[in-house]
């Protein structure tokens, strides 16, 4: 009877050791994953900081480009006011169509540059 009890206790001890070893393995795996996740978090936080500074830079560039575009629009409006009011050189007043065509082409180029710049900035931000 005593031998049976010792055998049962030894079996239970052996089983408890196996359970403890499994728990240790699981703990080590979780600890390893935690370290990896902390490293990923640190890298992600660095990327966030870098992207936030990029956003600030791009917003400033966009503001400057917007201001430049507004200045061009104001200049264009002043030129048109001069053309239609009779100011400027005689060729412009006598035949405003070439001037108009040139202004339209210039505006289209400016708008294309502005769109290209915005797409480029977005690409740099996302890339």
Tab-separated table of N, CA and C in Angstrom:
chain	number	residue	atom	x	y	z
A	1	UNK	N	0.811	-1.178	0.000
A	1	UNK	CA	0.000	0.000	0.000
A	1	UNK	C	0.869	1.263	0.000
A	2	UNK	N	1.896	1.229	0.815
A	2	UNK	CA	2.830	2.356	0.860
A	2	UNK	C	3.551	2.487	-0.481
A	3	UNK	N	3.904	1.365	-1.083
A	3	UNK	CA	4.582	1.385	-2.376
A	3	UNK	C	3.669	1.953	-3.469
A	4	UNK	N	2.393	1.607	-3.385
A	4	UNK	CA	1.432	2.140	-4.359
A	4	UNK	C	1.327	3.657	-4.235
A	5	UNK	N	1.298	4.111	-3.010
A	5	UNK	CA	1.185	5.558	-2.770
A	5	UNK	C	2.431	6.275	-3.277
A	6	UNK	N	3.611	5.722	-3.037
A	6	UNK	CA	4.859	6.312	-3.513
A	6	UNK	C	4.856	6.341	-5.045
A	7	UNK	N	4.409	5.288	-5.672
A	7	UNK	CA	4.362	5.222	-7.133
A	7	UNK	C	3.418	6.288	-7.688
A	8	UNK	N	2.270	6.460	-7.058
A	8	UNK	CA	1.306	7.483	-7.490
A	8	UNK	C	1.920	8.873	-7.341
A	9	UNK	N	2.570	9.119	-6.200
A	9	UNK	CA	3.186	10.426	-5.968
A	9	UNK	C	4.321	10.692	-6.958
A	10	UNK	N	5.108	9.657	-7.271
A	10	UNK	CA	6.178	9.818	-8.253
A	10	UNK	C	5.605	10.123	-9.641
A	11	UNK	N	4.523	9.473	-9.989
A	11	UNK	CA	3.868	9.728	-11.278
A	11	UNK	C	3.328	11.159	-11.314
A	12	UNK	N	2.730	11.583	-10.215
A	12	UNK	CA	2.212	12.950	-10.136
A	12	UNK	C	3.352	13.966	-10.214
A	13	UNK	N	4.480	13.646	-9.547
A	13	UNK	CA	5.642	14.527	-9.597
A	13	UNK	C	6.178	14.627	-11.022
A	14	UNK	N	6.259	13.495	-11.692
A	14	UNK	CA	6.735	13.474	-13.071
A	14	UNK	C	5.807	14.300	-13.969
A	15	UNK	N	4.512	14.138	-13.777
A	15	UNK	CA	3.536	14.894	-14.558
A	15	UNK	C	3.635	16.394	-14.243
A	16	UNK	N	3.836	16.736	-12.979
A	16	UNK	CA	3.971	18.138	-12.585
A	16	UNK	C	5.224	18.752	-13.210
A	17	UNK	N	6.315	17.970	-13.288
A	17	UNK	CA	7.540	18.459	-13.918
A	17	UNK	C	7.308	18.742	-15.407
A	18	UNK	N	6.587	17.841	-16.079
A	18	UNK	CA	6.284	18.049	-17.496
A	18	UNK	C	5.435	19.309	-17.699
A	19	UNK	N	4.448	19.479	-16.836
A	19	UNK	CA	3.593	20.664	-16.918
A	19	UNK	C	4.416	21.927	-16.679
A	20	UNK	N	5.331	21.879	-15.704
A	20	UNK	CA	6.179	23.033	-15.404
A	20	UNK	C	7.103	23.348	-16.580
A	21	UNK	N	7.659	22.304	-17.212
A	21	UNK	CA	8.527	22.517	-18.376
A	21	UNK	C	7.749	23.162	-19.527
A	22	UNK	N	6.532	22.677	-19.763
A	22	UNK	CA	5.684	23.269	-20.808
A	22	UNK	C	5.380	24.729	-20.491
A	23	UNK	N	5.082	25.008	-19.226
A	23	UNK	CA	4.790	26.387	-18.820
A	23	UNK	C	6.020	27.271	-19.020
A	24	UNK	N	7.205	26.747	-18.696
A	24	UNK	CA	8.444	27.506	-18.906
A	24	UNK	C	8.665	27.790	-20.394
A	25	UNK	N	8.419	26.795	-21.240
A	25	UNK	CA	8.579	26.988	-22.686
A	25	UNK	C	7.610	28.052	-23.195
A	26	UNK	N	6.372	27.971	-22.744
A	26	UNK	CA	5.375	28.957	-23.165
A	26	UNK	C	5.760	30.352	-22.676
A	27	UNK	N	6.258	30.444	-21.454
A	27	UNK	CA	6.687	31.740	-20.910
A	27	UNK	C	7.820	32.321	-21.754
A	28	UNK	N	8.821	31.484	-22.074
A	28	UNK	CA	9.951	31.951	-22.877
A	28	UNK	C	9.490	32.424	-24.258
A	29	UNK	N	8.541	31.697	-24.850
A	29	UNK	CA	8.018	32.090	-26.161
A	29	UNK	C	7.281	33.424	-26.073
A	30	UNK	N	6.464	33.591	-25.049
A	30	UNK	CA	5.733	34.843	-24.864
A	30	UNK	C	6.709	35.986	-24.591
A	31	UNK	N	7.731	35.736	-23.785
A	31	UNK	CA	8.724	36.771	-23.489
A	31	UNK	C	9.470	37.178	-24.762
A	32	UNK	N	9.807	36.188	-25.602
A	32	UNK	CA	10.490	36.478	-26.867
A	32	UNK	C	9.590	37.317	-27.777
A	33	UNK	N	8.316	36.935	-27.871
A	33	UNK	CA	7.370	37.696	-28.697
A	33	UNK	C	7.191	39.114	-28.162
A	34	UNK	N	7.194	39.264	-26.846
A	34	UNK	CA	7.059	40.590	-26.243
A	34	UNK	C	8.235	41.483	-26.629
A	35	UNK	N	9.440	40.928	-26.591
A	35	UNK	CA	10.630	41.698	-26.977
A	35	UNK	C	10.517	42.133	-28.441
A	36	UNK	N	10.091	41.211	-29.304
A	36	UNK	CA	9.936	41.548	-30.722
A	36	UNK	C	8.875	42.627	-30.919
A	37	UNK	N	7.776	42.521	-30.201
A	37	UNK	CA	6.711	43.516	-30.319
A	37	UNK	C	7.172	44.877	-29.812
A	38	UNK	N	7.952	44.899	-28.740
A	38	UNK	CA	8.477	46.166	-28.232
A	38	UNK	C	9.413	46.809	-29.251
A	39	UNK	N	10.228	45.983	-29.925
A	39	UNK	CA	11.113	46.504	-30.967
A	39	UNK	C	10.297	47.060	-32.137
A	40	UNK	N	9.250	46.324	-32.530
A	40	UNK	CA	8.370	46.809	-33.601
A	40	UNK	C	7.701	48.117	-33.204
A	41	UNK	N	7.255	48.204	-31.962
A	41	UNK	CA	6.614	49.423	-31.476
A	41	UNK	C	7.586	50.595	-31.546
A	42	UNK	N	8.817	50.371	-31.128
A	42	UNK	CA	9.819	51.439	-31.150
A	42	UNK	C	10.072	51.915	-32.583
A	43	UNK	N	10.210	50.951	-33.516
A	43	UNK	CA	10.410	51.328	-34.924
A	43	UNK	C	9.196	52.083	-35.460
A	44	UNK	N	8.010	51.623	-35.093
A	44	UNK	CA	6.789	52.294	-35.557
A	44	UNK	C	6.697	53.712	-35.013
A	45	UNK	N	7.057	53.896	-33.761
A	45	UNK	CA	7.027	55.241	-33.176
A	45	UNK	C	8.022	56.160	-33.877
A	46	UNK	N	9.194	55.619	-34.230
A	46	UNK	CA	10.182	56.415	-34.963
A	46	UNK	C	9.640	56.812	-36.334
A	47	UNK	N	8.970	55.859	-37.012
A	47	UNK	CA	8.379	56.165	-38.317
A	47	UNK	C	7.303	57.231	-38.187
A	48	UNK	N	6.500	57.144	-37.135
A	48	UNK	CA	5.442	58.137	-36.922
A	48	UNK	C	6.059	59.519	-36.763
A	49	UNK	N	7.093	59.622	-35.947
A	49	UNK	CA	7.754	60.915	-35.745
A	49	UNK	C	8.316	61.451	-37.064
A	50	UNK	N	8.955	60.563	-37.826
A	50	UNK	CA	9.537	60.974	-39.096
A	50	UNK	C	8.433	61.423	-40.063
A	51	UNK	N	7.343	60.660	-40.129
A	51	UNK	CA	6.247	61.014	-41.035
A	51	UNK	C	5.540	62.288	-40.597
A	52	UNK	N	5.434	62.507	-39.298
A	52	UNK	CA	4.822	63.750	-38.826
A	52	UNK	C	5.660	64.953	-39.247
A	53	UNK	N	6.983	64.816	-39.166
A	53	UNK	CA	7.828	65.931	-39.602
A	53	UNK	C	7.735	66.113	-41.116
A	54	UNK	N	7.616	65.001	-41.865
A	54	UNK	CA	7.433	65.104	-43.312
A	54	UNK	C	6.127	65.821	-43.630
A	55	UNK	N	5.077	65.503	-42.879
A	55	UNK	CA	3.778	66.141	-43.102
A	55	UNK	C	3.896	67.641	-42.901
A	56	UNK	N	4.583	68.043	-41.840
A	56	UNK	CA	4.751	69.475	-41.575
A	56	UNK	C	5.504	70.133	-42.730
A	57	UNK	N	6.576	69.494	-43.194
A	57	UNK	CA	7.349	70.046	-44.310
A	57	UNK	C	6.498	70.147	-45.575
A	58	UNK	N	5.744	69.080	-45.863
A	58	UNK	CA	4.929	69.078	-47.072
A	58	UNK	C	3.795	70.088	-46.987
A	59	UNK	N	3.223	70.252	-45.806
A	59	UNK	CA	2.177	71.265	-45.640
A	59	UNK	C	2.742	72.660	-45.894
A	60	UNK	N	3.956	72.899	-45.419
A	60	UNK	CA	4.592	74.196	-45.645
A	60	UNK	C	4.866	74.398	-47.138
A	61	UNK	N	5.394	73.362	-47.794
A	61	UNK	CA	5.641	73.464	-49.234
A	61	UNK	C	4.340	73.701	-49.992
A	62	UNK	N	3.291	73.000	-49.596
A	62	UNK	CA	1.994	73.166	-50.248
A	62	UNK	C	1.463	74.578	-50.049
A	63	UNK	N	1.655	75.128	-48.866
A	63	UNK	CA	1.223	76.497	-48.595
A	63	UNK	C	1.976	77.474	-49.501
A	64	UNK	N	3.291	77.262	-49.642
A	64	UNK	CA	4.100	78.139	-50.493
A	64	UNK	C	3.646	78.032	-51.953
A	65	UNK	N	3.435	76.804	-52.423
A	65	UNK	CA	2.987	76.620	-53.804
A	65	UNK	C	1.611	77.251	-53.999
A	66	UNK	N	0.727	77.082	-53.026
A	66	UNK	CA	-0.597	77.706	-53.108
A	66	UNK	C	-0.498	79.216	-53.188
A	67	UNK	N	0.373	79.789	-52.367
A	67	UNK	CA	0.571	81.247	-52.411
A	67	UNK	C	1.136	81.690	-53.759
A	68	UNK	N	2.082	80.909	-54.282
A	68	UNK	CA	2.646	81.240	-55.597
A	68	UNK	C	1.577	81.178	-56.683
A	69	UNK	N	0.727	80.159	-56.611
A	69	UNK	CA	-0.344	80.031	-57.592
A	69	UNK	C	-1.315	81.201	-57.487
A	70	UNK	N	-1.640	81.599	-56.262
A	70	UNK	CA	-2.522	82.760	-56.076
A	70	UNK	C	-1.878	84.018	-56.650
A	71	UNK	N	-0.580	84.182	-56.429
A	71	UNK	CA	0.125	85.346	-56.978
A	71	UNK	C	0.073	85.345	-58.499
A	72	UNK	N	0.259	84.159	-59.090
A	72	UNK	CA	0.169	84.067	-60.548
A	72	UNK	C	-1.231	84.421	-61.036
A	73	UNK	N	-2.240	83.961	-60.320
A	73	UNK	CA	-3.617	84.276	-60.710
A	73	UNK	C	-3.882	85.777	-60.614
A	74	UNK	N	-3.385	86.408	-59.556
A	74	UNK	CA	-3.562	87.857	-59.404
A	74	UNK	C	-2.837	88.587	-60.534
A	75	UNK	N	-1.616	88.158	-60.837
A	75	UNK	CA	-0.858	88.788	-61.926
A	75	UNK	C	-1.583	88.618	-63.251
A	76	UNK	N	-2.109	87.425	-63.472
A	76	UNK	CA	-2.845	87.178	-64.708
A	76	UNK	C	-4.069	88.082	-64.798
A	77	UNK	N	-4.775	88.226	-63.700
A	77	UNK	CA	-5.963	89.089	-63.676
A	77	UNK	C	-5.584	90.538	-63.982
A	78	UNK	N	-4.467	90.991	-63.419
A	78	UNK	CA	-4.014	92.362	-63.691
A	78	UNK	C	-3.671	92.538	-65.163
A	79	UNK	N	-3.029	91.527	-65.749
A	79	UNK	CA	-2.686	91.602	-67.167
A	79	UNK	C	-3.959	91.689	-67.999
A	80	UNK	N	-4.933	90.861	-67.661
A	80	UNK	CA	-6.185	90.879	-68.427
A	80	UNK	C	-6.911	92.209	-68.273
A	81	UNK	N	-6.870	92.749	-67.091
A	81	UNK	CA	-7.503	94.057	-66.900
A	81	UNK	C	-6.823	95.097	-67.778
A	82	UNK	N	-5.502	95.008	-67.864
A	82	UNK	CA	-4.761	95.935	-68.711
A	82	UNK	C	-5.051	95.723	-70.181
A	83	UNK	N	-5.150	94.458	-70.609
A	83	UNK	CA	-5.421	94.156	-72.017
A	83	UNK	C	-6.796	94.673	-72.411
A	84	UNK	N	-7.795	94.390	-71.593
A	84	UNK	CA	-9.164	94.763	-71.968
A	84	UNK	C	-9.451	96.250	-71.744
A	85	UNK	N	-8.659	96.890	-70.900
A	85	UNK	CA	-8.893	98.325	-70.690
A	85	UNK	C	-8.112	99.180	-71.682
A	86	UNK	N	-7.285	98.542	-72.492
A	86	UNK	CA	-6.556	99.290	-73.512
A	86	UNK	C	-5.146	99.635	-73.102
A	87	UNK	N	-4.703	99.223	-71.919
A	87	UNK	CA	-3.333	99.486	-71.496
A	87	UNK	C	-2.413	98.460	-72.129
A	88	UNK	N	-1.144	98.711	-72.094
A	88	UNK	CA	-0.175	97.771	-72.636
A	88	UNK	C	0.232	98.175	-74.030
A	89	UNK	N	0.920	97.264	-74.741
A	89	UNK	CA	1.400	97.641	-76.067
A	89	UNK	C	0.277	97.531	-77.096
A	90	UNK	N	0.489	98.141	-78.214
A	90	UNK	CA	-0.563	98.228	-79.232
A	90	UNK	C	-0.899	96.863	-79.810
A	91	UNK	N	0.080	95.986	-79.925
A	91	UNK	CA	-0.182	94.654	-80.469
A	91	UNK	C	-1.154	93.873	-79.603
A	92	UNK	N	-1.032	94.011	-78.295
A	92	UNK	CA	-1.918	93.287	-77.393
A	92	UNK	C	-3.340	93.791	-77.509
A	93	UNK	N	-3.488	95.114	-77.638
A	93	UNK	CA	-4.827	95.704	-77.700
A	93	UNK	C	-5.469	95.384	-79.038
A	94	UNK	N	-4.689	95.476	-80.119
A	94	UNK	CA	-5.240	95.255	-81.450
A	94	UNK	C	-5.650	93.801	-81.645
A	95	UNK	N	-4.878	92.881	-81.093
A	95	UNK	CA	-5.182	91.468	-81.291
A	95	UNK	C	-4.972	90.725	-79.971
A	96	UNK	N	-5.972	90.707	-79.098
A	96	UNK	CA	-5.793	90.078	-77.787
A	96	UNK	C	-5.816	88.555	-77.822
A	97	UNK	N	-6.173	87.935	-78.948
A	97	UNK	CA	-6.276	86.475	-79.006
A	97	UNK	C	-4.939	85.795	-78.724
A	98	UNK	N	-3.819	86.207	-79.339
A	98	UNK	CA	-2.546	85.542	-79.015
A	98	UNK	C	-2.172	85.705	-77.536
A	99	UNK	N	-2.461	86.864	-76.990
A	99	UNK	CA	-2.169	87.087	-75.569
A	99	UNK	C	-3.025	86.150	-74.728
A	100	UNK	N	-4.286	86.058	-75.079
A	100	UNK	CA	-5.206	85.179	-74.351
A	100	UNK	C	-4.726	83.734	-74.433
A	101	UNK	N	-4.354	83.308	-75.642
A	101	UNK	CA	-3.895	81.934	-75.838
A	101	UNK	C	-2.652	81.668	-74.983
A	102	UNK	N	-1.721	82.610	-74.985
A	102	UNK	CA	-0.492	82.459	-74.195
A	102	UNK	C	-0.812	82.383	-72.705
A	103	UNK	N	-1.716	83.231	-72.247
A	103	UNK	CA	-2.085	83.234	-70.828
A	103	UNK	C	-2.757	81.922	-70.433
A	104	UNK	N	-3.631	81.429	-71.291
A	104	UNK	CA	-4.309	80.157	-71.004
A	104	UNK	C	-3.290	79.034	-70.941
A	105	UNK	N	-2.371	79.010	-71.895
A	105	UNK	CA	-1.350	77.966	-71.890
A	105	UNK	C	-0.468	78.059	-70.650
A	106	UNK	N	-0.116	79.265	-70.258
A	106	UNK	CA	0.689	79.455	-69.048
A	106	UNK	C	-0.069	78.962	-67.824
A	107	UNK	N	-1.334	79.308	-67.744
A	107	UNK	CA	-2.132	78.879	-66.592
A	107	UNK	C	-2.254	77.357	-66.552
A	108	UNK	N	-2.476	76.742	-67.698
A	108	UNK	CA	-2.571	75.282	-67.752
A	108	UNK	C	-1.260	74.662	-67.289
A	109	UNK	N	-0.121	75.211	-67.757
A	109	UNK	CA	1.173	74.683	-67.312
A	109	UNK	C	1.333	74.829	-65.807
A	110	UNK	N	0.947	75.982	-65.264
A	110	UNK	CA	1.059	76.207	-63.816
A	110	UNK	C	0.184	75.227	-63.041
A	111	UNK	N	-1.035	75.026	-63.527
A	111	UNK	CA	-1.923	74.086	-62.843
A	111	UNK	C	-1.393	72.665	-62.941
A	112	UNK	N	-0.834	72.298	-64.100
A	112	UNK	CA	-0.248	70.966	-64.246
A	112	UNK	C	0.926	70.779	-63.297
A	113	UNK	N	1.753	71.803	-63.165
A	113	UNK	CA	2.887	71.734	-62.235
A	113	UNK	C	2.380	71.592	-60.806
A	114	UNK	N	1.343	72.350	-60.457
A	114	UNK	CA	0.799	72.271	-59.097
A	114	UNK	C	0.241	70.880	-58.820
A	115	UNK	N	-0.481	70.309	-59.780
A	115	UNK	CA	-1.029	68.956	-59.603
A	115	UNK	C	0.107	67.953	-59.514
A	116	UNK	N	1.102	68.072	-60.409
A	116	UNK	CA	2.234	67.158	-60.359
A	116	UNK	C	2.926	67.239	-59.012
A	117	UNK	N	3.108	68.453	-58.510
A	117	UNK	CA	3.790	68.636	-57.232
A	117	UNK	C	2.997	67.984	-56.106
A	118	UNK	N	1.681	68.156	-56.103
A	118	UNK	CA	0.857	67.553	-55.051
A	118	UNK	C	0.946	66.033	-55.107
A	119	UNK	N	0.881	65.457	-56.311
A	119	UNK	CA	0.992	64.006	-56.458
A	119	UNK	C	2.372	63.543	-56.021
A	120	UNK	N	3.393	64.300	-56.378
A	120	UNK	CA	4.758	63.958	-55.986
A	120	UNK	C	4.906	63.965	-54.468
A	121	UNK	N	4.355	64.981	-53.825
A	121	UNK	CA	4.429	65.068	-52.364
A	121	UNK	C	3.692	63.907	-51.720
A	122	UNK	N	2.543	63.580	-52.256
A	122	UNK	CA	1.772	62.465	-51.718
A	122	UNK	C	2.546	61.167	-51.891
A	123	UNK	N	3.185	61.010	-53.049
A	123	UNK	CA	3.993	59.816	-53.286
A	123	UNK	C	5.159	59.715	-52.323
A	124	UNK	N	5.822	60.852	-52.060
A	124	UNK	CA	6.932	60.847	-51.098
A	124	UNK	C	6.434	60.516	-49.711
A	125	UNK	N	5.263	61.020	-49.371
A	125	UNK	CA	4.714	60.777	-48.037
A	125	UNK	C	4.329	59.315	-47.872
A	126	UNK	N	3.685	58.750	-48.872
A	126	UNK	CA	3.223	57.370	-48.770
A	126	UNK	C	4.348	56.379	-49.001
A	127	UNK	N	5.355	56.789	-49.763
A	127	UNK	CA	6.448	55.871	-50.102
A	127	UNK	C	7.408	55.804	-49.010
